[in-house]
Coordinates of N, CA and C in Angstrom, one line a residue:
M29 N 21.6 31.6 -177.4 CA 22.7 31.4 -177.1 C 23.2 32.0 -176.9
L30 N 24.7 31.7 -176.0 CA 25.4 32.9 -176.2 C 26.5 32.9 -177.8
H31 N 26.7 34.2 -178.3 CA 28.4 34.1 -179.3 C 29.1 35.4 -178.4
K32 N 30.0 35.0 -178.7 CA 31.5 35.4 -178.0 C 31.8 36.7 -179.0
S33 N 31.9 37.9 -178.3 CA 32.3 39.3 -178.9 C 33.1 39.0 -178.0
K34 N 34.1 40.4 -178.7 CA 35.5 40.9 -178.8 C 36.3 41.3 -177.1
N35 N 34.4 42.0 -176.0 CA 34.2 42.1 -175.0 C 34.6 40.9 -174.3
D36 N 34.2 40.0 -174.7 CA 34.1 38.6 -173.7 C 35.3 38.0 -173.3
E37 N 35.7 38.0 -171.7 CA 36.7 37.2 -170.8 C 36.1 36.0 -170.8
I38 N 37.0 35.4 -170.6 CA 37.5 33.9 -170.2 C 37.7 33.7 -169.1
Y39 N 37.5 33.3 -168.1 CA 38.2 33.2 -166.8 C 38.1 31.2 -166.5
N40 N 39.2 31.3 -165.8 CA 39.8 29.9 -165.3 C 38.6 29.5 -163.7
V41 N 38.1 28.3 -163.5 CA 37.1 28.3 -162.5 C 37.3 26.9 -162.3
E42 N 37.6 27.0 -160.8 CA 38.3 25.8 -159.7 C 37.2 25.8 -158.6
V43 N 36.2 24.7 -158.2 CA 35.7 24.7 -157.6 C 35.7 23.2 -156.3
R44 N 35.8 23.8 -155.1 CA 35.8 22.7 -154.2 C 35.3 22.3 -153.3
D45 N 34.4 21.1 -153.0 CA 33.4 21.0 -151.8 C 33.9 19.2 -151.4
N46 N 33.6 18.9 -150.3 CA 33.4 18.1 -150.0 C 35.1 17.4 -150.5
G47 N 36.4 17.9 -150.1 CA 37.3 17.4 -150.8 C 38.1 16.3 -152.1
R48 N 36.8 16.8 -153.0 CA 37.1 17.2 -154.0 C 36.7 18.1 -155.0
H49 N 36.9 18.3 -156.4 CA 37.0 19.6 -157.0 C 37.2 19.1 -158.9
I50 N 36.9 20.5 -159.3 CA 36.4 20.1 -160.6 C 38.0 22.1 -160.9
C51 N 38.2 21.8 -162.1 CA 38.8 23.0 -163.0 C 37.8 22.8 -164.3
T52 N 37.4 24.2 -164.5 CA 36.7 24.9 -165.7 C 36.8 25.4 -166.5
R53 N 36.9 26.2 -167.6 CA 36.7 27.9 -167.7 C 35.1 28.6 -167.9
A54 N 35.1 29.8 -168.1 CA 33.5 30.2 -167.7 C 34.2 31.2 -168.5
L55 N 32.8 31.6 -168.8 CA 32.7 33.4 -170.4 C 32.2 34.2 -168.9
Y56 N 32.5 35.3 -169.0 CA 31.6 36.5 -168.3 C 31.0 36.7 -168.8
D57 N 29.7 36.0 -168.9 CA 28.6 36.7 -169.7 C 27.4 38.1 -168.6
T58 N 27.6 39.1 -169.3 CA 27.1 40.0 -168.7 C 26.1 40.7 -168.5
G59 N 24.9 39.5 -169.6 CA 24.1 40.0 -169.8 C 22.8 39.2 -168.7
N60 N 23.9 38.2 -167.9 CA 23.3 37.4 -166.4 C 23.2 38.1 -165.5
S61 N 22.1 38.0 -164.6 CA 22.0 38.6 -163.8 C 21.1 37.8 -162.5
I62 N 21.5 36.2 -162.8 CA 21.2 35.0 -162.1 C 21.6 35.0 -160.7
R63 N 20.8 35.5 -159.2 CA 21.2 35.6 -158.3 C 20.1 34.5 -157.6
D64 N 20.7 33.2 -157.0 CA 20.4 32.4 -155.7 C 19.2 33.6 -155.2
I65 N 18.3 32.4 -155.3 CA 16.9 33.1 -154.2 C 16.6 33.3 -153.1
Y66 N 17.6 32.1 -152.4 CA 17.2 31.7 -150.9 C 18.2 32.9 -150.4
N67 N 19.4 33.4 -150.4 CA 19.9 33.8 -150.2 C 20.4 35.0 -150.8
G68 N 20.2 35.2 -152.0 CA 21.5 36.3 -152.5 C 22.2 36.2 -153.4
R69 N 23.0 35.8 -152.8 CA 24.8 35.0 -153.5 C 24.2 34.8 -155.0
P70 N 25.5 35.1 -155.3 CA 26.0 35.2 -157.0 C 26.0 33.2 -157.2
V71 N 25.2 33.0 -158.2 CA 25.6 31.5 -159.1 C 26.3 31.8 -160.1
V72 N 27.2 30.9 -160.1 CA 27.9 30.1 -161.1 C 27.4 29.1 -161.9
I73 N 27.2 29.6 -162.8 CA 26.1 27.9 -163.5 C 28.0 27.2 -164.2
I74 N 27.3 26.2 -164.6 CA 27.6 24.9 -164.7 C 27.5 23.9 -165.5
S75 N 28.4 23.6 -166.8 CA 26.9 22.2 -167.7 C 27.2 21.0 -166.6
F76 N 26.1 20.7 -166.6 CA 25.7 19.0 -166.4 C 27.5 18.7 -166.7
T77 N 27.9 18.3 -167.9 CA 29.1 17.9 -168.0 C 30.3 17.7 -167.1
C78 N 30.8 18.5 -166.4 CA 32.0 18.9 -165.9 C 31.6 18.4 -164.4
I79 N 30.1 18.5 -164.3 CA 30.3 18.4 -162.2 C 30.7 16.5 -162.0
K80 N 31.0 15.8 -162.7 CA 30.7 14.3 -162.6 C 31.6 14.0 -161.3
D81 N 33.0 14.7 -161.2 CA 34.0 14.4 -160.1 C 33.4 15.6 -159.1
L82 N 32.4 16.1 -159.0 CA 32.5 16.8 -157.9 C 31.4 16.5 -156.2
V83 N 31.1 15.5 -157.6 CA 29.5 15.4 -156.5 C 29.2 13.8 -156.3
D84 N 28.9 12.9 -155.5 CA 28.8 11.3 -155.8 C 28.4 11.6 -156.5
K85 N 28.7 9.8 -157.2 CA 27.4 9.3 -158.2 C 25.7 9.1 -158.2
S86 N 25.4 9.0 -156.7 CA 24.3 8.8 -157.0 C 23.9 10.6 -157.5
I87 N 24.5 11.2 -156.4 CA 23.5 12.6 -156.9 C 23.8 12.9 -158.8
Y88 N 24.8 12.8 -159.0 CA 25.0 13.0 -160.4 C 24.1 12.4 -161.0
M89 N 23.4 11.1 -160.8 CA 22.2 10.1 -161.1 C 21.2 10.8 -161.6
E90 N 20.4 11.6 -160.2 CA 19.8 12.3 -160.0 C 19.5 13.6 -160.2
I91 N 21.1 14.4 -160.4 CA 20.8 15.1 -162.0 C 20.7 15.0 -162.9
Y92 N 21.1 13.7 -163.6 CA 21.0 13.5 -165.3 C 19.1 13.1 -165.1
D93 N 18.8 12.3 -164.2 CA 16.9 12.0 -164.5 C 16.4 12.9 -164.5
F94 N 17.2 14.1 -164.1 CA 15.9 14.9 -163.6 C 16.4 16.4 -165.3
F95 N 17.4 16.6 -165.7 CA 17.6 16.8 -166.9 C 16.7 15.7 -168.2
Y96 N 17.3 14.2 -168.3 CA 17.1 13.6 -169.5 C 15.5 13.2 -169.8
K97 N 15.5 12.9 -168.0 CA 14.5 12.3 -167.8 C 12.6 13.0 -167.5
K98 N 13.0 14.1 -167.0 CA 12.0 14.8 -166.6 C 11.7 14.7 -165.4
D99 N 12.6 14.6 -164.0 CA 12.1 13.3 -162.9 C 12.4 14.5 -162.1
M100 N 11.4 15.5 -162.0 CA 11.7 16.5 -160.6 C 11.1 15.8 -159.3
E101 N 10.8 14.7 -159.2 CA 10.9 14.3 -157.8 C 12.2 13.4 -157.3
K102 N 13.2 12.9 -157.7 CA 14.0 12.8 -157.2 C 15.3 13.5 -156.5
L103 N 15.4 14.2 -156.6 CA 16.5 15.7 -156.9 C 17.3 14.9 -154.7
P104 N 18.0 15.0 -154.7 CA 19.1 14.5 -153.5 C 18.7 16.1 -153.1
K105 N 19.0 15.0 -151.3 CA 19.2 16.5 -150.2 C 20.0 17.6 -150.8
G106 N 19.8 18.4 -150.1 CA 21.0 19.8 -150.3 C 21.0 20.1 -151.4
I107 N 20.1 19.8 -152.6 CA 19.7 20.6 -153.9 C 18.6 21.3 -154.0
R108 N 18.7 22.0 -154.6 CA 17.3 23.1 -154.8 C 17.5 24.4 -156.2
L109 N 16.0 24.3 -156.6 CA 15.8 24.4 -157.6 C 15.3 26.6 -157.8
I110 N 16.7 26.6 -158.6 CA 16.4 28.3 -158.5 C 16.0 28.2 -160.5
P111 N 14.9 29.3 -160.6 CA 14.4 29.7 -161.7 C 15.4 31.1 -162.6
V112 N 15.6 30.5 -163.7 CA 16.4 30.9 -165.0 C 15.3 31.8 -166.0
K113 N 15.2 32.1 -166.4 CA 14.3 33.1 -167.4 C 15.9 33.7 -168.5
T114 N 15.7 33.6 -170.0 CA 17.0 33.6 -170.7 C 16.0 34.2 -172.0
L115 N 16.3 34.9 -172.9 CA 15.2 35.2 -173.6 C 14.5 34.2 -174.6
S116 N 15.1 32.7 -175.0 CA 14.0 32.1 -175.1 C 13.2 30.9 -174.2
S117 N 13.1 31.1 -172.9 CA 12.4 29.9 -172.2 C 13.3 30.6 -170.3
D118 N 12.0 30.1 -170.1 CA 11.8 30.1 -168.1 C 12.3 28.3 -168.2
K119 N 13.0 28.1 -167.1 CA 13.6 26.6 -166.2 C 14.2 26.7 -165.3
L120 N 14.1 25.9 -164.3 CA 14.7 26.3 -163.9 C 15.6 24.8 -163.5
L121 N 16.8 25.2 -162.6 CA 18.3 24.6 -161.9 C 18.9 24.1 -161.4
P122 N 18.8 23.3 -161.2 CA 19.3 22.6 -159.8 C 20.4 23.2 -159.0
A123 N 20.7 23.4 -158.0 CA 21.8 24.5 -158.1 C 22.2 23.9 -155.8
F124 N 23.1 24.4 -155.7 CA 23.4 23.8 -154.5 C 24.6 24.5 -153.6
S125 N 25.3 24.6 -152.9 CA 26.4 25.1 -151.8 C 27.5 24.4 -152.3
A126 N 28.7 25.4 -152.8 CA 29.9 24.4 -153.1 C 31.1 25.5 -151.8
E127 N 31.3 25.1 -151.4 CA 32.8 25.1 -149.9 C 33.2 26.1 -150.8
R128 N 33.8 26.2 -152.3 CA 34.9 27.3 -152.4 C 34.7 27.6 -153.6
A129 N 34.5 28.3 -155.0 CA 35.2 28.3 -156.0 C 36.6 29.8 -155.7
I130 N 36.8 29.0 -157.2 CA 39.1 30.6 -157.3 C 38.4 30.2 -158.8
I131 N 37.9 31.5 -159.1 CA 37.5 32.2 -160.3 C 39.7 33.1 -160.7
S132 N 40.2 33.0 -162.0 CA 41.2 33.5 -162.0 C 41.0 33.9 -163.8
N133 N 41.4 34.5 -164.0 CA 43.1 34.7 -165.6 C 43.7 35.7 -165.5
E134 N 44.2 36.0 -166.1 CA 46.0 37.1 -166.2 C 46.1 38.0 -165.2
D135 N 44.5 38.8 -164.7 CA 44.4 40.1 -163.9 C 43.8 39.8 -163.0
V136 N 43.4 38.7 -162.4 CA 42.2 38.5 -161.5 C 42.3 37.3 -160.8
K137 N 42.8 37.5 -159.5 CA 42.1 36.1 -158.8 C 41.5 36.4 -157.3
L138 N 40.2 35.4 -157.7 CA 39.1 35.8 -156.4 C 38.3 34.5 -156.1
V139 N 38.9 34.3 -154.7 CA 37.8 33.8 -153.4 C 36.9 33.6 -153.5
I140 N 35.2 33.0 -153.6 CA 34.9 33.6 -153.4 C 33.8 31.5 -152.6
D141 N 33.8 32.1 -151.5 CA 33.3 30.9 -149.7 C 32.1 31.0 -150.1
N142 N 31.5 29.2 -150.1 CA 29.8 28.9 -149.9 C 29.5 29.5 -151.2
V143 N 29.9 29.4 -152.5 CA 29.5 29.9 -153.3 C 27.9 28.9 -153.8
C144 N 27.2 29.1 -154.5 CA 25.8 28.7 -155.3 C 26.2 28.2 -156.3
I145 N 26.5 27.2 -157.4 CA 26.6 26.1 -158.2 C 25.5 26.2 -158.9
A146 N 25.0 26.6 -159.9 CA 23.8 25.6 -160.2 C 23.9 25.2 -161.5
I147 N 23.6 23.7 -162.4 CA 24.0 23.3 -162.8 C 22.9 23.2 -164.1
T148 N 23.4 23.4 -165.0 CA 22.9 23.6 -166.3 C 23.3 22.9 -167.0
D149 N 21.9 22.1 -168.1 CA 22.2 21.4 -169.3 C 22.3 21.4 -170.8
D150 N 23.2 22.8 -170.6 CA 23.7 23.2 -171.9 C 25.1 22.8 -171.7
T151 N 25.8 22.4 -173.0 CA 27.3 21.7 -173.2 C 27.8 23.2 -173.8
F152 N 27.0 23.4 -174.1 CA 28.3 25.4 -174.1 C 28.9 25.0 -175.9
G153 N 28.3 24.0 -176.5 CA 28.5 23.4 -177.8 C 30.2 23.0 -178.3
E154 N 30.8 23.9 -178.9 CA 32.1 23.3 -178.8 C 33.0 24.8 -178.1
K155 N 32.4 25.1 -177.6 CA 32.5 26.8 -176.7 C 34.0 26.2 -176.2
E156 N 34.8 27.2 -175.7 CA 36.1 27.2 -175.0 C 35.9 27.5 -173.6
Y157 N 34.6 27.6 -172.8 CA 33.8 28.1 -171.9 C 33.3 26.4 -171.5
K158 N 33.1 26.3 -170.1 CA 31.5 25.2 -170.1 C 31.1 26.1 -168.6
A159 N 30.8 27.1 -168.2 CA 30.4 28.0 -167.3 C 30.3 29.3 -167.2
L160 N 29.4 30.1 -166.9 CA 29.0 31.2 -166.8 C 28.6 31.8 -165.4
L161 N 29.3 33.4 -165.4 CA 29.7 34.0 -164.4 C 29.2 34.8 -164.8
N162 N 28.8 36.5 -163.5 CA 27.9 37.7 -163.7 C 28.8 38.1 -163.2
D163 N 28.1 39.6 -162.9 CA 28.5 40.5 -162.5 C 29.0 40.5 -161.3
A164 N 27.9 39.4 -160.7 CA 27.8 39.4 -159.2 C 28.6 38.8 -158.5
V165 N 29.5 37.8 -159.1 CA 30.3 37.0 -158.4 C 31.9 38.3 -158.5
F166 N 31.5 39.0 -159.1 CA 32.8 39.6 -158.9 C 32.3 40.7 -157.6
R167 N 31.2 40.8 -157.0 CA 31.7 41.8 -156.8 C 31.5 41.0 -155.2
K168 N 31.6 40.1 -155.2 CA 31.6 38.6 -153.9 C 30.4 39.5 -152.5
V169 N 29.1 39.7 -152.5 CA 27.9 39.6 -152.0 C 28.2 38.9 -150.6

């Protein structure tokens, strides 16, 4: 579980894909080094609770089944699994490429095209964020 320190930064994140978009807040997580294993691109991790308006209902339900019914055979076309290692476990997160992410705060505005979005079942509790960013996102590889 993440604990917010004085050095943590919170960013606004807008993700756009297929004429849809979502907005949420993200923690810049310095311990997160996840990259898309298929193309090396940086990954934005977003809570499952945030993606409902970004994907089709059928895709949303199949990802729901993946997390809550442990049904790994029904992942929709375009969704791939990315391995993630945390302090407490190893797991696979469903991921897809979105057209664009706009990351901003008072000092930064960054646009990333063809961004990898990994979906987590972590709701981050009562935190002020529902997504995680890492250094790779800011280097725009």
